Amino acid sequence: METEIRHLELNGYVGFDSLPYNYVTRAKRKGFVLNVLCVGESGIGKKTLMDSLFKTTLETDEDVYYSNHTVFKSNAYVIKEQNISISLNLCRTVNYGDDMNRKDSLKAITDHVDRKFELYFQQELNIRQKPFDDFRIHVCLYFVCPTGVSLKPLDVMCMKMLAGKLNLVPVIAKADTMSMHELGKFKENILKELKRNNVQIYYGPLDEPPVEKLNAELNSRAPFAVVGSTDFVIVDGEQRRARKYPWGIIEVENEEHCDLPKLREMLIQVNLEDLIEKTHHVHYEMYRKTRLERMGLTDSDVSDGLIALYKMLNDKCNKQTAKLAVEESEIVRKMEARMRFILKELDKEERDMRDKFREMEEDYLQQKRAIKEAEDRLNEEIVEFRRMVGGMKKAGSSHNLLSSSSHNLLFSIGKRK
Ligand code: GTP
Ligand code: MG
């Protein structure tokens, strides 16, 4: 049920009119963090554009060209303007698009963006670590090659993937290489191609009164056609950042020559806060949600902050332990059943062997008895034979008779054996 909000008059001074002042003082003291990623092929003018955009010389180390894999080069700077400091983290691709397999370039970039989100996510999980370091990329400048035709397939694929992860601002690099007419056509083609592929690039908000008109104008310049230079030329007695050609001078800060001043206005003067907020509330939120889902959690699990998250992780841990205990007892039960089965089998085998042994023993005894009986019978016959021989000797019977009867007796013994 919704509570009715009552509007009250104050009877005296309370002091919350100083809140905006406090907010500004705090913001001044803390400064801002801006993380920029520049994606574009080698030599397209990333470094020169950053120098021109921030009106300084951003020192960098030597680039690595020996590998043909997309890598990233990061440099951190602190720049100050009238007591307001910005921690600027600039990161640019090296060897982008040089991979044998173009998909490797894309994967390297998504992994890089996700790694930055992950660092922030890990800080959120770690209750003791405060305040947070923000490594998340607030804006990505995608450098489009000034072909004058349209986007290349790699540009479309990469921008499509990036647009879902961060604030994507495409820029037409080295715009001085195209005539005004070519540039207008090229911008049109790029926007059509982006629309056809459903790539949502960053536009300044049109629903915030102080900046809506400004943004309407700035947004109409997209994609920004930029020119960068590290050289300075004297024009009307004034030193200006420019590119000098035999036929004339292109001034980086001249809005009639290129969109660089408008790009700076859009990114820093008008929409810096919006870029940071969108990074946090839209892009990081998306990453966080997916990440939590991968951990088996939902957003409502963590809605009450870290304590709730820890409590819920603890619950999950307890549930997991209980589940493991059930699984363990099931394994023990199965193993015991298997042991019982094996013991039963062994028991049966032992009984079978005993029966077999008993049978063999009986066989043996029977044979032994049969041999004994045969031996007894033989002994009786020998005794009978001797008795007969003795009787014959006494009766003086003939030698032939004796020899034939003894032959018969010996024959019958031999047969029995
Ligand atoms: P890698 O360091 O190789 O990735 O290149 P990069 O993209 O950082 O380009 P870099 O700024 O080093 O510029 C490469 C060359 O392009 C230099 O000779 C610059 O002077 C030139 N260049 C940069 N910006 C522009 C531009 O707007 N127009 C023209 N015509 N040349 C430019
Ligand atoms: Mg360079």
XYZ file of C-alpha atoms and ligand atoms in Angstrom:
450
model
C 0.000 0.000 0.000
C 1.365 3.420 -0.932
C 1.937 5.967 1.872
C 0.574 9.430 1.309
C 3.348 12.047 1.166
C 2.583 15.318 2.967
C 4.287 18.589 2.048
C 5.195 20.634 5.150
C 6.356 24.201 5.822
C 9.348 24.722 8.137
C 9.097 27.064 11.129
C 12.823 27.723 11.256
C 16.173 27.082 9.536
C 17.157 23.376 9.407
C 20.041 23.601 6.987
C 19.564 21.037 4.277
C 19.858 23.753 1.674
C 23.614 23.198 2.147
C 23.362 19.645 0.765
C 24.242 20.622 -2.831
C 27.212 22.571 -1.476
C 28.348 19.544 0.580
C 27.898 17.352 -2.432
C 30.056 19.611 -4.611
C 32.765 19.931 -1.910
C 32.852 16.178 -1.477
C 32.978 15.586 -5.236
C 35.786 18.151 -5.529
C 37.742 16.468 -2.749
C 37.248 12.952 -4.024
C 37.664 13.797 -7.695
C 36.332 11.674 -10.537
C 37.399 8.510 -12.202
C 37.053 8.108 -15.937
C 38.038 4.892 -17.658
C 38.217 5.056 -21.433
C 38.806 2.197 -23.841
C 39.955 2.988 -27.393
C 39.377 0.233 -29.911
C 40.797 0.532 -33.402
C 43.400 -0.855 -35.713
C 47.073 0.083 -35.457
C 47.984 3.547 -36.662
C 44.367 4.766 -36.876
C 45.118 7.683 -34.557
C 44.011 6.527 -31.074
C 46.944 7.948 -29.170
C 46.914 11.252 -31.081
C 43.186 11.644 -30.478
C 43.553 11.111 -26.723
C 46.271 13.789 -26.593
C 44.026 16.130 -28.569
C 40.920 15.332 -26.508
C 42.598 16.006 -23.166
C 44.798 18.798 -24.552
C 48.007 17.336 -23.216
C 50.740 14.845 -24.054
C 49.804 11.545 -22.502
C 53.098 9.763 -22.066
C 53.059 6.064 -22.928
C 55.579 3.259 -23.043
C 56.722 1.695 -26.293
C 54.029 -0.310 -28.102
C 54.343 -4.052 -28.632
C 54.061 -4.941 -32.311
C 55.786 -8.308 -32.522
C 52.713 -10.315 -31.587
C 49.723 -10.559 -33.895
C 47.242 -10.987 -31.039
C 45.061 -8.224 -29.704
C 46.525 -6.936 -26.459
C 45.747 -3.908 -24.325
C 47.888 -1.048 -23.264
C 46.763 0.853 -20.184
C 48.065 4.072 -18.738
C 46.792 5.948 -15.708
C 46.988 9.716 -15.317
C 45.669 12.343 -12.967
C 44.625 15.551 -14.668
C 43.595 18.672 -12.795
C 41.491 21.611 -13.819
C 40.813 24.352 -11.252
C 41.094 22.097 -8.230
C 38.996 19.347 -9.769
C 40.982 16.228 -10.441
C 40.164 13.378 -12.744
C 41.830 9.996 -12.498
C 42.000 9.085 -16.099
C 42.626 5.488 -17.116
C 43.229 5.154 -20.805
C 43.371 1.776 -22.390
C 43.839 1.105 -26.086
C 44.035 -1.955 -28.235
C 47.301 -2.967 -29.845
C 47.164 -5.229 -32.924
C 43.357 -5.118 -33.022
C 42.111 -6.931 -36.139
C 45.527 -8.467 -36.835
C 44.576 -11.854 -35.380
C 44.522 -14.651 -37.976
C 41.067 -15.435 -36.683
C 39.035 -12.233 -36.358
C 36.924 -13.804 -33.623
C 40.044 -13.887 -31.422
C 40.149 -10.073 -31.518
C 36.513 -9.916 -30.415
C 37.038 -12.417 -27.632
C 40.091 -10.526 -26.375
C 37.995 -7.350 -26.110
C 34.976 -8.945 -24.389
C 37.292 -10.684 -21.952
C 38.986 -7.374 -21.195
C 35.685 -5.570 -20.523
C 34.425 -8.454 -18.368
C 37.671 -8.567 -16.412
C 37.143 -4.949 -15.365
C 33.562 -5.678 -14.271
C 34.757 -8.749 -12.410
C 37.307 -6.731 -10.413
C 34.481 -4.489 -9.194
C 32.207 -7.452 -8.516
C 34.886 -9.107 -6.381
C 35.180 -5.925 -4.303
C 31.432 -5.991 -3.754
C 31.676 -9.529 -2.441
C 34.560 -8.657 -0.177
C 32.859 -6.946 2.769
C 36.091 -5.604 4.263
C 37.393 -3.794 1.220
C 36.224 -0.182 1.083
C 36.132 2.222 -0.712
C 35.901 0.588 -4.116
C 38.373 1.107 -6.916
C 36.457 1.598 -10.108
C 38.085 -0.192 -13.032
C 34.936 -0.453 -15.125
C 35.071 1.077 -18.584
C 32.831 4.150 -18.685
C 33.122 4.792 -22.367
C 34.533 3.017 -25.373
C 35.630 5.011 -28.396
C 35.456 2.797 -31.450
C 37.679 4.114 -34.261
C 36.121 3.592 -37.664
C 38.507 3.575 -40.602
C 37.764 6.492 -42.996
C 37.023 4.279 -46.005
C 34.164 6.490 -47.175
C 32.085 3.386 -47.883
C 30.645 1.874 -44.724
C 31.533 -0.255 -41.729
C 33.613 -3.411 -42.181
C 32.139 -6.730 -40.964
C 34.611 -6.758 -38.046
C 33.450 -3.254 -37.027
C 29.821 -4.370 -36.999
C 30.536 -7.555 -35.058
C 32.713 -5.796 -32.504
C 30.392 -2.835 -31.993
C 27.370 -5.098 -31.630
C 29.126 -7.019 -28.920
C 30.454 -3.902 -27.174
C 27.163 -1.996 -27.290
C 25.582 -4.603 -25.012
C 28.361 -4.207 -22.463
C 29.267 -0.516 -22.252
C 28.676 3.014 -23.515
C 29.800 2.816 -27.100
C 30.793 5.948 -29.006
C 31.918 5.367 -32.598
C 34.267 7.962 -34.081
C 35.382 8.380 -37.673
C 39.170 8.537 -37.430
C 41.355 10.796 -39.586
C 38.283 12.585 -40.883
C 40.539 15.070 -42.675
C 41.040 12.432 -45.383
C 37.443 12.881 -46.583
C 35.626 15.743 -48.259
C 32.570 17.257 -46.533
C 30.236 15.557 -48.975
C 31.937 12.142 -48.536
C 31.857 12.572 -44.796
C 28.114 13.295 -44.737
C 27.401 10.225 -46.873
C 29.757 8.091 -44.786
C 28.029 9.101 -41.531
C 24.668 8.212 -43.082
C 25.915 4.797 -44.218
C 27.377 4.035 -40.801
C 24.159 4.943 -38.991
C 22.107 2.834 -41.421
C 24.438 -0.131 -40.979
C 24.267 0.209 -37.184
C 20.468 0.384 -37.272
C 20.258 -2.577 -39.658
C 22.353 -4.633 -37.235
C 20.537 -3.377 -34.193
C 23.624 -1.811 -32.593
C 22.651 0.677 -29.879
C 25.383 3.306 -29.581
C 25.554 5.887 -26.762
C 23.495 9.050 -27.033
C 23.350 11.772 -24.389
C 20.027 11.745 -22.438
C 17.209 13.841 -23.874
C 15.000 13.766 -20.796
C 17.102 15.915 -18.449
C 16.055 19.614 -18.738
C 19.409 21.367 -18.341
C 21.122 19.320 -21.058
C 18.353 18.083 -23.321
C 18.821 20.789 -25.987
C 22.590 20.463 -25.886
C 22.364 16.719 -26.227
C 19.931 16.945 -29.112
C 22.540 18.945 -30.984
C 25.477 16.791 -29.896
C 23.670 13.543 -30.702
C 22.979 14.766 -34.232
C 26.756 14.800 -34.851
C 27.147 11.055 -34.255
C 29.276 9.343 -35.372
C 31.793 12.073 -34.549
C 34.271 12.788 -37.329
C 37.531 13.511 -35.546
C 40.964 14.788 -36.396
C 43.882 14.563 -34.014
C 47.291 16.141 -33.997
C 50.318 16.512 -31.803
C 51.558 19.476 -33.833
C 50.897 23.164 -33.209
C 50.628 25.842 -35.839
C 50.484 29.637 -35.417
C 47.157 30.925 -36.739
C 46.246 34.601 -36.306
C 49.149 34.939 -33.900
C 47.819 32.126 -31.759
C 49.305 28.666 -31.264
C 46.728 26.067 -32.267
C 46.706 22.278 -32.376
C 46.444 21.529 -36.078
C 47.572 19.460 -39.066
C 49.404 21.402 -41.716
C 49.134 20.369 -45.367
C 50.488 21.979 -48.554
C 46.964 23.166 -49.362
C 46.016 24.432 -45.928
C 45.646 23.861 -42.194
C 43.149 21.686 -40.340
C 42.522 22.919 -36.837
C 41.621 20.242 -34.335
C 39.650 22.691 -32.196
C 37.742 24.261 -35.058
C 34.160 22.940 -35.140
C 33.964 23.658 -38.843
C 36.966 21.435 -39.495
C 36.039 18.440 -37.346
C 33.801 17.173 -34.519
C 36.528 16.848 -31.866
C 35.352 19.817 -29.746
C 31.807 18.433 -29.876
C 33.037 14.980 -28.880
C 34.816 16.489 -25.874
C 31.723 18.492 -24.946
C 29.551 15.414 -25.218
C 31.827 13.130 -23.198
C 33.219 15.415 -20.554
C 31.340 18.682 -20.220
C 27.784 17.423 -20.599
C 27.543 13.685 -20.044
C 30.416 12.515 -17.852
C 28.094 11.880 -14.909
C 25.603 10.097 -17.164
C 28.327 7.850 -18.618
C 29.445 6.867 -15.114
C 25.870 6.309 -13.923
C 24.883 4.263 -16.964
C 27.985 2.148 -16.523
C 26.953 1.414 -12.955
C 23.185 1.116 -13.235
C 22.815 -0.431 -16.675
C 25.942 -2.205 -17.905
C 27.493 -3.317 -14.642
C 24.060 -4.260 -13.327
C 23.611 -6.563 -16.307
C 27.011 -8.159 -15.700
C 26.287 -8.510 -11.990
C 22.925 -10.150 -12.624
C 24.385 -12.693 -15.047
C 27.297 -13.291 -12.690
C 24.980 -13.880 -9.706
C 22.840 -16.231 -11.779
C 25.970 -18.190 -12.655
C 26.616 -18.513 -8.909
C 23.085 -19.839 -8.518
C 21.823 -16.616 -6.888
C 19.116 -14.153 -7.818
C 18.986 -10.408 -7.412
C 16.460 -10.649 -4.572
C 18.979 -12.812 -2.704
C 21.269 -9.783 -2.446
C 18.724 -6.969 -2.276
C 19.384 -6.313 1.412
C 23.075 -5.787 0.861
C 26.147 -7.728 1.726
C 24.948 -9.125 5.051
C 22.044 -10.716 3.242
C 24.415 -11.974 0.589
C 26.666 -13.570 3.204
C 23.710 -15.029 5.046
C 22.341 -16.419 1.854
C 25.747 -17.794 0.806
C 25.939 -19.412 4.214
C 22.498 -20.959 3.723
C 23.544 -22.192 0.312
C 26.702 -23.617 1.854
C 24.680 -25.409 4.552
C 22.302 -26.772 1.936
C 25.248 -27.971 -0.093
C 26.794 -29.643 2.982
C 23.467 -31.378 3.744
C 23.237 -32.495 0.127
C 26.779 -33.856 0.295
C 25.963 -35.722 3.529
C 22.958 -37.379 1.835
C 25.093 -38.292 -1.142
C 27.790 -39.673 1.154
C 25.348 -41.880 3.110
C 23.906 -43.141 -0.182
C 27.420 -44.089 -1.348
C 28.102 -45.868 1.990
C 24.756 -47.708 1.725
C 25.562 -48.857 -1.806
C 29.041 -49.979 -0.809
C 27.711 -51.948 2.158
C 25.136 -53.677 -0.065
C 27.901 -54.557 -2.513
C 30.098 -55.925 0.298
C 27.222 -58.046 1.589
C 26.672 -59.421 -1.897
C 30.374 -60.246 -2.336
C 30.538 -61.965 1.090
C 27.465 -64.026 0.244
C 29.016 -65.091 -3.036
C 32.244 -66.058 -1.267
C 30.272 -68.014 1.313
C 28.435 -69.932 -1.393
C 31.689 -70.703 -3.212
C 33.212 -72.008 0.053
C 30.226 -74.263 0.641
C 30.423 -75.632 -2.916
C 34.100 -76.388 -2.476
C 33.471 -78.177 0.820
C 30.761 -80.346 -0.818
C 33.092 -81.183 -3.670
C 35.841 -82.080 -1.232
C 33.489 -84.337 0.719
C 32.463 -86.121 -2.484
C 36.074 -86.656 -3.465
C 36.866 -87.936 0.008
C 34.000 -90.418 -0.185
C 35.174 -91.576 -3.591
C 38.630 -92.089 -2.259
C 37.431 -94.113 0.758
C 35.250 -96.261 -1.467
C 38.182 -97.023 -3.747
C 40.342 -97.730 -0.729
C 37.735 -100.167 0.601
C 37.497 -101.930 -2.803
C 41.301 -102.315 -2.937
C 41.282 -103.726 0.611
C 38.594 -106.257 -0.282
C 40.523 -107.321 -3.413
C 43.672 -107.701 -1.313
C 41.807 -109.844 1.261
C 40.398 -112.055 -1.452
C 43.861 -112.485 -2.960
C 45.329 -113.433 0.379
C 42.578 -116.021 0.868
C 43.280 -117.487 -2.545
C 47.035 -117.627 -1.800
C 46.276 -119.459 1.434
C 43.929 -121.825 -0.453
C 46.574 -122.341 -3.108
C 49.227 -123.213 -0.548
C 46.835 -125.572 1.183
C 46.123 -127.288 -2.116
C 49.856 -127.545 -2.945
C 50.489 -129.080 0.502
C 47.641 -131.602 0.019
C 48.911 -132.591 -3.381
C 52.453 -133.143 -2.158
C 51.096 -135.407 0.494
C 48.960 -137.380 -1.948
C 51.972 -137.732 -4.325
C 50.002 -136.543 -7.340
C 51.689 -136.217 -10.744
C 53.898 -133.315 -11.786
C 51.591 -132.439 -14.791
C 48.517 -132.127 -12.614
C 50.393 -129.821 -10.211
C 51.709 -127.638 -13.006
C 48.304 -127.257 -14.750
C 46.361 -126.336 -11.559
C 49.077 -123.853 -10.419
C 48.988 -122.275 -13.904
C 45.196 -121.776 -13.670
C 45.465 -120.217 -10.224
C 48.219 -117.753 -11.282
C 46.133 -116.794 -14.353
C 43.087 -115.954 -12.200
C 45.222 -113.758 -9.819
C 46.740 -111.895 -12.752
C 43.255 -111.091 -14.112
C 42.051 -109.685 -10.785
C 44.992 -107.320 -10.535
P 49.043 2.436 -32.667
O 49.882 3.034 -31.589
O 49.835 1.797 -33.757
O 47.908 1.614 -32.185
O 48.429 3.673 -33.452
P 47.412 4.734 -32.932
O 46.065 4.299 -33.280
O 47.708 5.096 -31.524
O 47.783 5.958 -33.911
P 48.691 7.171 -33.592
O 47.972 8.158 -32.752
O 50.015 6.687 -33.110
O 48.805 7.804 -35.060
C 49.360 7.101 -36.128
C 49.684 8.073 -37.269
O 48.496 8.667 -37.737
C 50.580 9.211 -36.838
O 51.486 9.511 -37.866
C 49.622 10.391 -36.657
O 50.220 11.624 -36.910
C 48.589 10.076 -37.715
N 47.304 10.634 -37.334
C 46.737 10.636 -36.136
N 45.556 11.277 -36.156
C 45.365 11.647 -37.433
C 44.321 12.363 -38.092
O 43.317 12.753 -37.534
N 44.463 12.571 -39.433
C 45.564 12.160 -40.120
N 45.619 12.419 -41.403
N 46.559 11.503 -39.519
C 46.475 11.260 -38.192
Mg 50.913 5.087 -31.925
